[in-house]
Amino acid sequence: NAGVMQNPRHLVRRRGQEARLRCSPMKGHSHVYWYRQLPEEGLKFMVYLQKENIIDESGMPKERFSAEFPKEGPSILRIQQVVRGDSAAYFCASSPPEQGAYTGELFFGEGSRLTVL
Amino acid sequence: GDSVTQMEGPVTLSEEAFLTINCTYTATGYPSLFWYVQYPGEGLQLLLKATKADDKGSNKGFEATYRKETTSFHLEKGSVQVSDSAVYFCALENYGQNFVFGPGTRLSVLP
């Protein structure tokens, strides 16, 4: 059973470009979470999604950031018009539906490291 | 809101030394408590967890006891190895709310 798959592992963008990060949850998992980790800092919650629904986006910046988890395909975190401060590691995590919302263990991907030049 | 506080790092120990990483939390109700570990270049992995007061989570020689009276969940290991070098995150999860992670504590174990 494959774990949480994130791609790309490393992404370099110039200021003003768009960054698109993908996350495929573990098989059978229907909850997806995105976290951001700035250098030498802890994890900051960004958004929690279920299929076709954003459940909690309280950690998402109001502008330039968006996330989706379509019925088919991976979850996508999109950052428009990137700035240097967006450089960070972005982690996706998933959990199975029987755990319910916000309960139990999170299974993390290896992260996507965004560098903005 | 809920929060998690961890001892500041980095922590540097010699191999076979005793490890304690302090973690305290603020939360309403009865959260579940977790320790996650992040090895260099990897994502976080669950190390251990405890879901109610006085529970002890253990794994790979690490232990932590859920102490409601002191709102703590300190991580301990009797004899660390070089391979334990990583960043350790304390976290809580309150039903109906998101996971809250501490800032992480970097551990370096020297041979």
Coordinates of N, CA and C in Angstrom, one line a residue:
Chain A
N1 N 0.9 -1.2 0.0 CA 0.0 0.0 0.0 C 0.9 1.2 0.0
A2 N 0.8 2.0 -1.1 CA 1.7 3.1 -1.2 C 1.3 4.2 -0.2
G3 N 2.3 4.9 0.3 CA 2.0 6.0 1.2 C 1.5 7.2 0.5
V4 N 1.5 8.3 1.3 CA 1.1 9.6 0.7 C 2.1 10.0 -0.3
M5 N 1.7 10.3 -1.5 CA 2.7 10.7 -2.6 C 2.5 12.2 -2.9
Q6 N 3.6 12.9 -2.8 CA 3.7 14.3 -3.2 C 4.6 14.5 -4.3
N7 N 4.2 15.4 -5.2 CA 5.1 15.8 -6.3 C 4.8 17.2 -6.7
P8 N 5.8 17.9 -7.2 CA 7.2 17.5 -7.2 C 7.9 17.5 -5.8
R9 N 8.9 16.9 -5.7 CA 9.7 16.9 -4.4 C 10.4 18.3 -4.2
H10 N 10.8 18.8 -5.4 CA 11.5 20.1 -5.3 C 11.0 20.9 -6.5
L11 N 10.7 22.2 -6.2 CA 10.2 23.0 -7.3 C 10.9 24.4 -7.1
V12 N 11.4 24.9 -8.2 CA 12.0 26.3 -8.2 C 11.1 27.2 -9.1
R13 N 10.8 28.3 -8.6 CA 10.0 29.3 -9.3 C 10.6 30.7 -9.1
R14 N 10.4 31.5 -10.1 CA 10.8 32.9 -10.0 C 9.6 33.7 -9.5
R15 N 9.9 34.8 -8.9 CA 8.8 35.6 -8.3 C 7.8 36.0 -9.4
G16 N 6.5 35.8 -9.0 CA 5.4 36.1 -10.0 C 4.9 34.9 -10.7
Q17 N 5.6 33.8 -10.7 CA 5.1 32.6 -11.3 C 4.2 31.9 -10.4
E18 N 3.6 30.8 -11.0 CA 2.6 30.0 -10.2 C 3.3 28.7 -9.8
A19 N 3.0 28.2 -8.6 CA 3.5 26.9 -8.1 C 2.3 26.0 -7.9
R20 N 2.4 24.8 -8.4 CA 1.3 23.9 -8.2 C 1.9 22.6 -7.6
L21 N 1.3 22.2 -6.4 CA 1.8 21.1 -5.7 C 0.7 20.0 -5.6
R22 N 1.1 18.8 -5.8 CA 0.1 17.7 -5.9 C 0.3 16.7 -4.7
C23 N -0.8 16.2 -4.3 CA -0.8 15.2 -3.2 C -1.8 14.1 -3.5
S24 N -1.3 12.9 -3.6 CA -2.2 11.7 -3.7 C -2.2 11.0 -2.3
P25 N -3.4 11.0 -1.6 CA -3.4 10.4 -0.3 C -3.3 8.9 -0.4
M26 N -3.1 8.3 0.8 CA -3.0 6.9 0.8 C -4.3 6.3 0.3
K27 N -4.2 5.1 -0.2 CA -5.4 4.4 -0.8 C -6.5 4.3 0.3
G28 N -7.7 4.7 0.0 CA -8.8 4.6 1.0 C -8.9 5.8 1.9
H29 N -8.0 6.7 1.8 CA -8.1 7.9 2.7 C -8.9 9.0 1.9
S30 N -9.8 9.6 2.7 CA -10.6 10.6 2.1 C -10.4 12.0 2.7
H31 N -9.5 12.1 3.7 CA -9.2 13.4 4.3 C -7.8 13.8 3.9
V32 N -7.6 15.0 3.5 CA -6.3 15.5 3.1 C -6.1 16.8 3.8
Y33 N -4.9 17.0 4.3 CA -4.5 18.2 5.0 C -3.2 18.7 4.4
W34 N -3.1 20.0 4.3 CA -1.8 20.7 3.9 C -1.3 21.5 5.0
Y35 N 0.1 21.3 5.2 CA 0.8 22.1 6.2 C 2.0 22.7 5.5
R36 N 2.4 23.9 6.1 CA 3.6 24.5 5.6 C 4.7 24.6 6.7
Q37 N 5.9 24.3 6.3 CA 7.0 24.3 7.3 C 8.0 25.3 6.7
L38 N 8.2 26.4 7.4 CA 9.2 27.4 7.0 C 10.5 26.9 7.6
P39 N 11.6 27.3 7.0 CA 13.0 26.9 7.5 C 13.1 27.1 9.0
E40 N 13.5 26.1 9.7 CA 13.8 26.1 11.1 C 12.5 26.4 12.0
E41 N 11.4 26.2 11.4 CA 10.1 26.4 12.1 C 9.3 25.2 12.1
G42 N 8.2 25.2 12.9 CA 7.3 24.1 13.0 C 6.3 24.1 11.9
L43 N 5.4 23.1 12.0 CA 4.4 23.0 11.0 C 3.2 23.9 11.2
K44 N 2.7 24.5 10.2 CA 1.6 25.4 10.3 C 0.5 24.9 9.4
F45 N -0.7 24.6 10.0 CA -1.8 24.1 9.3 C -2.3 25.1 8.2
M46 N -2.6 24.6 7.1 CA -3.1 25.5 6.0 C -4.6 25.2 5.7
V47 N -4.9 24.0 5.3 CA -6.2 23.6 4.9 C -6.5 22.2 5.0
Y48 N -7.8 21.9 5.2 CA -8.3 20.5 5.4 C -9.4 20.3 4.4
L49 N -9.2 19.2 3.6 CA -10.2 19.0 2.5 C -10.7 17.5 2.6
Q50 N -11.9 17.3 2.2 CA -12.4 16.0 1.8 C -12.8 16.1 0.3
K51 N -13.1 15.0 -0.3 CA -13.4 15.0 -1.7 C -14.4 16.1 -2.1
E52 N -13.9 17.0 -3.0 CA -14.8 18.0 -3.5 C -15.2 19.0 -2.5
N53 N -14.7 19.0 -1.3 CA -15.1 20.0 -0.3 C -13.9 20.5 0.5
I54 N -13.9 21.8 0.7 CA -13.0 22.4 1.7 C -13.6 22.5 3.0
I55 N -13.1 21.8 4.0 CA -13.7 21.7 5.3 C -13.2 22.9 6.2
D56 N -11.9 23.1 6.1 CA -11.4 24.1 7.0 C -10.2 24.8 6.3
E57 N -10.3 26.0 6.0 CA -9.2 26.7 5.3 C -8.7 27.9 6.2
S58 N -8.8 27.8 7.5 CA -8.5 28.8 8.4 C -7.0 29.2 8.4
G59 N -6.2 28.3 7.9 CA -4.7 28.6 7.9 C -4.2 29.0 6.5
M60 N -5.1 29.2 5.6 CA -4.7 29.6 4.2 C -4.6 31.1 4.2
P61 N -3.5 31.6 3.6 CA -3.4 33.1 3.3 C -4.6 33.5 2.5
K62 N -5.1 34.7 2.7 CA -6.4 35.1 2.0 C -6.2 35.3 0.5
E63 N -5.0 35.6 0.1 CA -4.7 35.9 -1.3 C -3.7 34.9 -1.8
R64 N -3.8 34.6 -3.1 CA -2.8 33.9 -3.9 C -2.8 32.4 -3.6
F65 N -3.3 31.9 -2.5 CA -3.3 30.5 -2.2 C -4.7 29.9 -2.4
S66 N -4.7 28.7 -3.0 CA -6.0 27.9 -3.1 C -5.7 26.5 -3.1
A67 N -6.7 25.7 -2.8 CA -6.5 24.2 -2.7 C -7.8 23.6 -3.2
E68 N -7.6 22.4 -3.7 CA -8.8 21.6 -4.2 C -8.5 20.1 -4.0
F69 N -9.5 19.3 -3.9 CA -9.4 17.9 -3.8 C -10.6 17.3 -4.6
P70 N -10.3 17.2 -6.0 CA -11.4 16.8 -6.8 C -11.9 15.4 -6.6
K71 N -13.0 15.1 -7.2 CA -13.5 13.7 -7.1 C -12.6 12.7 -7.6
E72 N -11.9 13.0 -8.7 CA -10.9 12.1 -9.3 C -9.6 12.9 -9.3
G73 N -8.5 12.2 -9.0 CA -7.2 12.8 -9.1 C -6.7 13.3 -7.7
P74 N -5.5 13.9 -7.7 CA -4.8 14.3 -6.5 C -5.4 15.6 -6.0
S75 N -5.1 15.9 -4.7 CA -5.3 17.2 -4.2 C -4.2 18.1 -4.7
I76 N -4.6 19.4 -5.0 CA -3.6 20.4 -5.5 C -3.6 21.6 -4.6
L77 N -2.4 22.0 -4.3 CA -2.2 23.3 -3.6 C -1.6 24.2 -4.6
R78 N -2.3 25.4 -4.9 CA -1.8 26.3 -5.9 C -1.5 27.6 -5.2
I79 N -0.3 28.1 -5.6 CA 0.2 29.4 -5.1 C 0.4 30.3 -6.4
Q80 N -0.3 31.3 -6.5 CA -0.2 32.2 -7.6 C 0.8 33.4 -7.3
Q81 N 1.4 33.9 -8.3 CA 2.3 35.0 -8.1 C 3.2 34.9 -6.9
V82 N 4.0 33.8 -6.9 CA 4.8 33.5 -5.7 C 5.8 34.6 -5.4
V83 N 6.1 34.7 -4.1 CA 7.0 35.7 -3.6 C 8.1 34.9 -2.8
R84 N 9.2 35.5 -2.5 CA 10.3 34.8 -1.8 C 9.8 34.2 -0.5
G85 N 8.9 34.9 0.2 CA 8.4 34.4 1.5 C 7.6 33.1 1.4
D86 N 7.3 32.7 0.2 CA 6.6 31.4 0.0 C 7.5 30.2 0.0
S87 N 8.8 30.5 0.0 CA 9.8 29.4 0.0 C 9.6 28.6 1.3
A88 N 9.4 27.4 1.2 CA 9.1 26.5 2.3 C 8.9 25.1 1.9
A89 N 8.8 24.2 2.9 CA 8.4 22.8 2.6 C 6.9 22.7 2.8
Y90 N 6.2 22.1 1.9 CA 4.7 22.0 2.0 C 4.5 20.5 2.1
F91 N 3.8 20.1 3.2 CA 3.5 18.7 3.5 C 2.1 18.5 3.4
C92 N 1.8 17.4 2.8 CA 0.4 16.9 2.7 C 0.3 15.7 3.7
A93 N -0.9 15.6 4.3 CA -1.1 14.4 5.2 C -2.5 13.9 4.8
S94 N -2.8 12.6 5.1 CA -4.1 12.1 4.9 C -4.5 11.2 6.1
S95 N -5.8 11.0 6.2 CA -6.3 10.1 7.2 C -7.5 9.4 6.6
P96 N -7.8 8.2 7.2 CA -8.9 7.4 6.6 C -10.3 7.9 7.1
P97 N -11.3 7.6 6.4 CA -12.7 8.1 6.7 C -13.2 7.6 8.0
E98 N -12.8 6.4 8.4 CA -13.4 5.8 9.6 C -12.9 6.5 10.9
Q99 N -11.8 7.3 10.7 CA -11.4 8.0 11.9 C -12.2 9.3 12.1
G100 N -13.0 9.7 11.1 CA -13.8 10.9 11.3 C -12.9 12.1 11.1
A101 N -13.6 13.2 11.1 CA -12.8 14.5 10.9 C -12.0 14.8 12.1
Y102 N -10.7 15.1 11.9 CA -9.8 15.6 12.9 C -9.5 14.5 14.0
T103 N -9.7 13.3 13.7 CA -9.4 12.3 14.7 C -8.3 11.4 14.3
G104 N -7.5 10.9 15.2 CA -6.5 9.8 14.9 C -5.3 10.3 14.3
E105 N -4.6 9.4 13.7 CA -3.2 9.6 13.1 C -3.3 10.2 11.8
L106 N -2.3 11.1 11.5 CA -2.1 11.6 10.2 C -0.9 10.9 9.6
F107 N -1.0 10.6 8.3 CA 0.0 10.0 7.5 C 0.6 11.0 6.6
F108 N 1.9 11.3 6.7 CA 2.5 12.4 5.9 C 3.2 11.9 4.7
G109 N 3.2 12.8 3.7 CA 4.0 12.6 2.5 C 5.4 13.2 2.9
E110 N 6.3 13.1 1.9 CA 7.7 13.5 2.1 C 7.9 15.0 1.8
G111 N 6.9 15.6 1.4 CA 6.9 17.1 1.3 C 7.4 17.5 -0.1
S112 N 6.9 18.7 -0.4 CA 7.4 19.4 -1.7 C 8.1 20.7 -1.2
R113 N 9.4 20.8 -1.6 CA 10.2 22.0 -1.2 C 10.2 23.0 -2.3
L114 N 9.5 24.1 -2.0 CA 9.4 25.2 -3.0 C 10.5 26.3 -2.7
T115 N 11.2 26.6 -3.7 CA 12.2 27.7 -3.6 C 11.8 28.8 -4.6
V116 N 11.7 30.0 -4.1 CA 11.3 31.1 -5.0 C 12.5 32.0 -5.1
L117 N 13.0 32.2 -6.4 CA 14.2 33.0 -6.6 C 13.8 34.5 -6.8
Chain B
G1 N -7.2 29.6 21.8 CA -7.3 28.3 21.1 C -6.3 27.3 21.7
D2 N -6.3 26.1 21.2 CA -5.4 25.1 21.7 C -4.0 25.4 21.2
S3 N -3.0 25.0 22.0 CA -1.6 25.2 21.7 C -0.7 24.2 22.3
V4 N 0.5 24.1 21.8 CA 1.5 23.1 22.2 C 2.8 23.8 22.4
T5 N 3.5 23.6 23.5 CA 4.8 24.3 23.7 C 5.8 23.2 23.9
Q6 N 6.9 23.3 23.3 CA 8.0 22.3 23.4 C 9.3 23.0 23.9
M7 N 10.1 22.3 24.5 CA 11.4 22.9 24.9 C 12.2 23.3 23.6
E8 N 12.9 24.3 23.8 CA 13.6 24.8 22.6 C 14.9 23.9 22.3
G9 N 15.2 23.8 21.1 CA 16.4 23.1 20.7 C 17.4 24.0 20.3
P10 N 18.5 23.5 19.6 CA 18.7 22.1 19.5 C 19.2 21.4 20.7
V11 N 18.9 20.1 20.8 CA 19.4 19.3 21.9 C 20.5 18.4 21.3
T12 N 21.7 18.5 22.0 CA 22.8 17.7 21.5 C 23.2 16.7 22.6
L13 N 23.2 15.4 22.3 CA 23.6 14.4 23.3 C 24.6 13.5 22.8
S14 N 25.3 12.8 23.7 CA 26.2 11.7 23.3 C 25.4 10.4 23.2
E15 N 25.9 9.5 22.4 CA 25.2 8.2 22.3 C 25.1 7.6 23.7
E16 N 23.9 6.9 23.9 CA 23.6 6.2 25.1 C 23.2 7.2 26.3
A17 N 23.1 8.5 26.0 CA 22.6 9.4 27.0 C 21.1 9.3 27.2
F18 N 20.6 9.8 28.3 CA 19.2 9.8 28.5 C 18.6 11.1 27.9
L19 N 17.4 10.9 27.3 CA 16.8 12.0 26.6 C 15.4 12.3 27.2
T20 N 15.2 13.6 27.4 CA 13.9 14.2 27.8 C 13.6 15.4 26.9
I21 N 12.5 15.4 26.2 CA 12.0 16.6 25.5 C 10.7 16.9 26.1
N22 N 10.6 18.1 26.7 CA 9.4 18.5 27.4 C 8.4 19.0 26.4
C23 N 7.1 18.7 26.7 CA 6.0 19.2 25.9 C 4.8 19.5 26.9
T24 N 4.3 20.7 26.8 CA 3.1 21.0 27.5 C 2.0 21.5 26.6
Y25 N 0.8 21.4 27.0 CA -0.3 21.8 26.1 C -1.3 22.6 26.8
T26 N -2.1 23.4 26.0 CA -3.3 24.1 26.5 C -4.4 23.7 25.6
A27 N -5.5 23.1 26.2 CA -6.6 22.7 25.3 C -7.8 22.5 26.2
T28 N -9.0 22.7 25.6 CA -10.2 22.4 26.3 C -10.5 20.9 26.1
G29 N -11.3 20.4 27.0 CA -11.7 19.0 26.8 C -10.6 18.0 27.0
Y30 N -10.6 16.9 26.3 CA -9.7 15.8 26.4 C -9.1 15.5 25.1
P31 N -8.0 16.2 24.8 CA -7.4 15.9 23.5 C -6.6 14.6 23.5
S32 N -6.3 14.1 22.3 CA -5.3 13.1 22.1 C -4.0 13.7 21.9
L33 N -2.9 13.1 22.4 CA -1.6 13.6 22.3 C -0.7 12.7 21.5
F34 N 0.2 13.3 20.7 CA 1.1 12.6 19.8 C 2.5 13.1 19.9
W35 N 3.4 12.3 19.5 CA 4.8 12.7 19.2 C 5.0 12.2 17.7
Y36 N 5.4 13.1 16.9 CA 5.8 12.8 15.5 C 7.3 13.0 15.4
V37 N 8.0 12.3 14.5 CA 9.4 12.5 14.3 C 9.7 12.7 12.8
Q38 N 10.6 13.6 12.5 CA 10.9 14.0 11.1 C 12.4 13.8 10.9
Y39 N 12.8 12.8 10.2 CA 14.2 12.5 9.8 C 14.6 13.5 8.7
P40 N 15.8 13.7 8.5 CA 16.3 14.7 7.5 C 15.7 14.4 6.1
G41 N 15.1 15.4 5.5 CA 14.7 15.2 4.1 C 13.4 14.4 4.0
E42 N 12.8 14.1 5.1 CA 11.5 13.2 5.0 C 10.3 13.9 5.6
G43 N 9.2 13.3 5.5 CA 8.0 13.8 6.1 C 7.9 13.3 7.6
L44 N 6.9 13.7 8.2 CA 6.7 13.3 9.6 C 6.1 11.9 9.7
Q45 N 6.6 11.2 10.8 CA 6.1 9.9 11.0 C 5.6 9.9 12.5
L46 N 4.5 9.2 12.7 CA 4.0 9.0 14.0 C 5.0 8.2 14.8
L47 N 5.4 8.7 16.0 CA 6.3 7.9 16.9 C 5.5 7.2 18.0
L48 N 4.6 8.0 18.6 CA 3.7 7.3 19.6 C 2.6 8.3 19.9
K49 N 1.6 7.7 20.6 CA 0.4 8.6 20.9 C -0.2 8.1 22.2
A50 N -1.1 8.9 22.8 CA -1.9 8.6 24.0 C -3.2 9.3 23.9
T51 N -4.3 8.6 24.1 CA -5.6 9.2 23.9 C -6.3 9.6 25.1
K52 N -5.9 9.2 26.3 CA -6.5 9.6 27.5 C -5.5 9.7 28.6
A53 N -6.0 10.4 29.7 CA -5.1 10.7 30.8 C -4.5 9.4 31.4
D54 N -3.2 9.5 31.8 CA -2.4 8.4 32.4 C -2.0 7.3 31.4
D55 N -2.5 7.4 30.1 CA -2.0 6.5 29.1 C -0.5 6.7 28.9
K56 N 0.2 5.7 28.6 CA 1.6 5.8 28.2 C 1.7 5.3 26.8
G57 N 2.3 6.1 25.9 CA 2.6 5.7 24.6 C 4.0 5.3 24.5
S58 N 4.4 4.3 23.7 CA 5.7 3.8 23.6 C 6.0 3.2 22.3
N59 N 7.2 3.4 21.8 CA 7.6 2.9 20.5 C 9.1 3.1 20.4
K60 N 9.8 2.1 19.9 CA 11.3 2.2 19.6 C 12.1 2.7 20.8
G61 N 11.7 2.4 21.9 CA 12.4 2.7 23.1 C 12.0 4.1 23.7
F62 N 11.2 4.8 22.9 CA 10.7 6.1 23.4 C 9.4 5.9 24.2
E63 N 9.2 6.8 25.2 CA 7.9 6.7 26.0 C 7.5 8.1 26.3
A64 N 6.1 8.3 26.4 CA 5.6 9.5 26.9 C 4.3 9.2 27.6
T65 N 4.0 9.9 28.8 CA 2.8 9.6 29.5 C 2.0 10.9 29.5
Y66 N 0.7 10.7 29.3 CA -0.3 11.7 29.2 C -0.6 12.1 30.7
R67 N -0.2 13.3 31.1 CA -0.4 13.8 32.4 C -1.4 15.0 32.4
K68 N -2.6 14.7 32.7 CA -3.6 15.8 32.6 C -3.4 16.8 33.7
E69 N -2.9 16.4 34.9 CA -2.8 17.3 36.0 C -1.7 18.4 35.7
T70 N -0.8 18.0 34.9 CA 0.3 19.0 34.6 C 0.2 19.4 33.1
T71 N -0.8 18.9 32.4 CA -1.0 19.2 31.0 C 0.4 19.0 30.2
S72 N 0.9 17.8 30.4 CA 2.2 17.5 29.8 C 2.3 16.2 29.1
F73 N 3.2 16.0 28.2 CA 3.4 14.8 27.5 C 4.9 14.7 27.1
H74 N 5.7 14.6 28.1 CA 7.2 14.7 27.9 C 7.7 13.4 27.2
L75 N 8.6 13.5 26.3 CA 9.1 12.4 25.6 C 10.4 12.0 26.2
E76 N 10.6 10.7 26.4 CA 11.8 10.2 27.1 C 12.4 8.9 26.4
K77 N 13.7 8.8 26.4 CA 14.3 7.6 26.0 C 15.6 7.3 26.8
G78 N 15.7 6.1 27.3 CA 16.8 5.8 28.2 C 18.2 5.9 27.6
S79 N 18.3 5.6 26.4 CA 19.7 5.5 25.7 C 19.5 5.8 24.3
V80 N 19.9 7.0 23.9 CA 19.7 7.4 22.5 C 20.8 6.9 21.6
Q81 N 20.5 6.8 20.4 CA 21.5 6.3 19.3 C 21.6 7.4 18.3
V82 N 22.7 7.3 17.5 CA 22.9 8.3 16.5 C 21.8 8.4 15.5
S83 N 21.2 7.2 15.3 CA 20.0 7.2 14.3 C 18.8 7.9 14.9
D84 N 18.8 8.3 16.1 CA 17.6 9.0 16.7 C 17.7 10.5 16.3
S85 N 18.8 10.9 15.7 CA 18.9 12.3 15.3 C 17.8 12.7 14.4
A86 N 17.0 13.7 14.8 CA 15.8 14.1 14.0 C 15.2 15.3 14.7
V87 N 14.1 15.7 14.1 CA 13.3 16.8 14.7 C 12.0 16.1 15.3
Y88 N 11.7 16.4 16.5 CA 10.6 15.8 17.2 C 9.5 16.8 17.5
F89 N 8.3 16.5 17.1 CA 7.1 17.4 17.2 C 6.1 16.8 18.1
C90 N 5.7 17.6 19.1 CA 4.6 17.2 20.0 C 3.3 17.8 19.3
A91 N 2.2 17.1 19.4 CA 1.0 17.5 18.8 C -0.2 17.1 19.6
L92 N -1.3 17.8 19.5 CA -2.5 17.4 20.1 C -3.6 17.5 19.0
E93 N -4.6 16.7 19.3 CA -5.8 16.7 18.4 C -7.0 16.6 19.3
N94 N -7.9 17.6 19.1 CA -9.1 17.7 19.9 C -10.2 17.4 18.9
Y95 N -11.1 16.6 19.3 CA -12.2 16.1 18.4 C -12.9 17.3 17.9
G96 N -13.1 17.3 16.6 CA -13.7 18.4 15.9 C -12.8 19.6 15.5
Q97 N -11.6 19.5 15.9 CA -10.7 20.5 15.6 C -9.4 20.0 14.9
N98 N -8.6 20.9 14.4 CA -7.4 20.4 13.7 C -6.3 20.0 14.7
F99 N -5.4 19.2 14.1 CA -4.2 18.9 14.8 C -3.4 20.2 15.0
V100 N -2.8 20.3 16.2 CA -2.0 21.5 16.5 C -0.6 20.9 16.9
F101 N 0.4 21.4 16.1 CA 1.8 20.9 16.3 C 2.6 22.0 17.1
G102 N 3.5 21.5 17.9 CA 4.5 22.3 18.6 C 5.5 22.7 17.5
P103 N 6.5 23.6 17.9 CA 7.5 24.1 17.0 C 8.5 23.1 16.6
G104 N 8.6 22.0 17.3 CA 9.6 21.0 17.0 C 10.9 21.2 17.8
T105 N 11.6 20.1 18.1 CA 12.8 20.1 18.8 C 13.8 19.3 18.1
R106 N 14.9 19.9 17.7 CA 15.9 19.2 16.9 C 16.9 18.5 17.8
L107 N 17.0 17.2 17.6 CA 17.9 16.4 18.4 C 19.1 15.9 17.6
S108 N 20.3 16.1 18.1 CA 21.5 15.6 17.4 C 22.2 14.7 18.4
V109 N 22.5 13.5 18.0 CA 23.2 12.5 18.9 C 24.5 12.3 18.3
L110 N 25.6 12.5 19.1 CA 26.9 12.4 18.6 C 27.5 11.0 19.0
P111 N 28.3 10.4 18.1 CA 28.9 9.1 18.4 C 29.9 9.2 19.5

